[in-house]
């Protein structure tokens, strides 16, 4: 019984800390739009874990990151960046 409880306890952190969904990164906006034609294309910064819409001054302008589908970055846990 103790072994079963110990095994259950040790397996819990693996479930709780499962990896976030992977974000497909594109080097140009057109490639991303092909992947998700019905979704908005955003610029995301993986270091800061944020994304920006096209109207943002940070869109494709921060030197770090890439283009992606908005739905993918939201599922991966990225937050919308501030202007």
Coordinates of C-alpha atoms in Angstrom, one line a residue:
X1 CA 0.0 0.0 0.0
X2 CA 2.8 2.4 0.9
X3 CA 4.6 1.7 -2.4
X4 CA 1.4 2.4 -4.3
X5 CA 0.9 5.7 -2.5
X6 CA 4.5 6.7 -3.0
X7 CA 4.3 5.9 -6.7
X8 CA 1.1 8.0 -7.0
X9 CA 2.7 10.9 -5.1
X10 CA 5.8 10.9 -7.3
X11 CA 3.9 10.8 -10.5
X12 CA 1.8 13.9 -9.7
X13 CA 4.5 16.5 -10.4
X14 CA 5.0 15.0 -13.9
X15 CA 1.3 15.7 -14.7
X16 CA 1.2 19.1 -13.1
X17 CA 4.3 20.3 -15.0
X18 CA 3.6 19.0 -18.4
X19 CA 5.2 21.0 -21.3
X20 CA 3.2 23.8 -22.9
X21 CA 2.1 23.3 -26.5
X22 CA 4.8 24.1 -29.1
X23 CA 4.4 27.2 -31.2
X24 CA 5.2 27.0 -34.9
X25 CA 7.4 29.9 -35.8
X26 CA 7.5 31.5 -39.3
X27 CA 10.1 33.9 -40.7
X28 CA 7.5 35.7 -42.7
X29 CA 3.9 36.7 -42.3
X30 CA 2.7 35.0 -45.5
X31 CA 4.0 31.6 -44.4
X32 CA 2.1 31.9 -41.1
X33 CA -1.1 32.9 -42.9
X34 CA -0.9 29.8 -45.0
X35 CA -0.8 27.7 -41.8
X36 CA -3.8 29.4 -40.2
X37 CA -5.9 31.3 -42.9
X38 CA -8.8 32.0 -40.5
X39 CA -6.6 33.2 -37.6
X40 CA -4.8 36.5 -36.9
X41 CA -1.0 36.5 -37.4
X42 CA 0.9 37.9 -34.5
X43 CA 4.5 38.6 -33.7
X44 CA 5.7 36.8 -30.5
X45 CA 8.7 37.1 -28.3
X46 CA 9.7 33.7 -26.7
X47 CA 12.0 35.3 -24.2
X48 CA 9.3 37.6 -22.8
X49 CA 6.5 35.1 -23.4
X50 CA 4.4 37.8 -25.1
X51 CA 2.7 38.4 -28.5
X52 CA 1.7 41.5 -30.4
X53 CA -0.9 42.3 -33.0
X54 CA -0.1 43.8 -36.4
X55 CA -1.0 47.4 -35.2
X56 CA 1.6 47.3 -32.4
X57 CA 4.8 49.1 -32.7
X58 CA 6.6 45.9 -31.6
X59 CA 5.1 43.8 -34.4
X60 CA 8.2 42.4 -36.3
X61 CA 10.3 45.1 -34.8
X62 CA 11.9 43.8 -31.6
X63 CA 14.6 41.6 -33.2
X64 CA 13.6 38.5 -31.2
X65 CA 10.8 36.1 -32.1
X66 CA 8.8 35.3 -35.2
X67 CA 5.4 35.2 -36.8
X68 CA 2.8 32.8 -35.5
X69 CA -1.0 32.1 -35.4
X70 CA -2.6 33.9 -32.5
X71 CA -4.5 30.8 -31.4
X72 CA -1.2 28.8 -31.1
X73 CA 0.5 31.4 -28.9
X74 CA -2.5 31.8 -26.7
X75 CA -2.7 28.0 -26.2
X76 CA 1.0 28.0 -25.4
X77 CA 0.4 30.4 -22.5
X78 CA 1.8 33.6 -24.1
X79 CA 0.2 36.9 -23.0
X80 CA -0.6 39.8 -25.1
X81 CA 2.2 42.4 -24.8
X82 CA 1.6 46.0 -23.8
X83 CA 2.2 48.8 -26.3

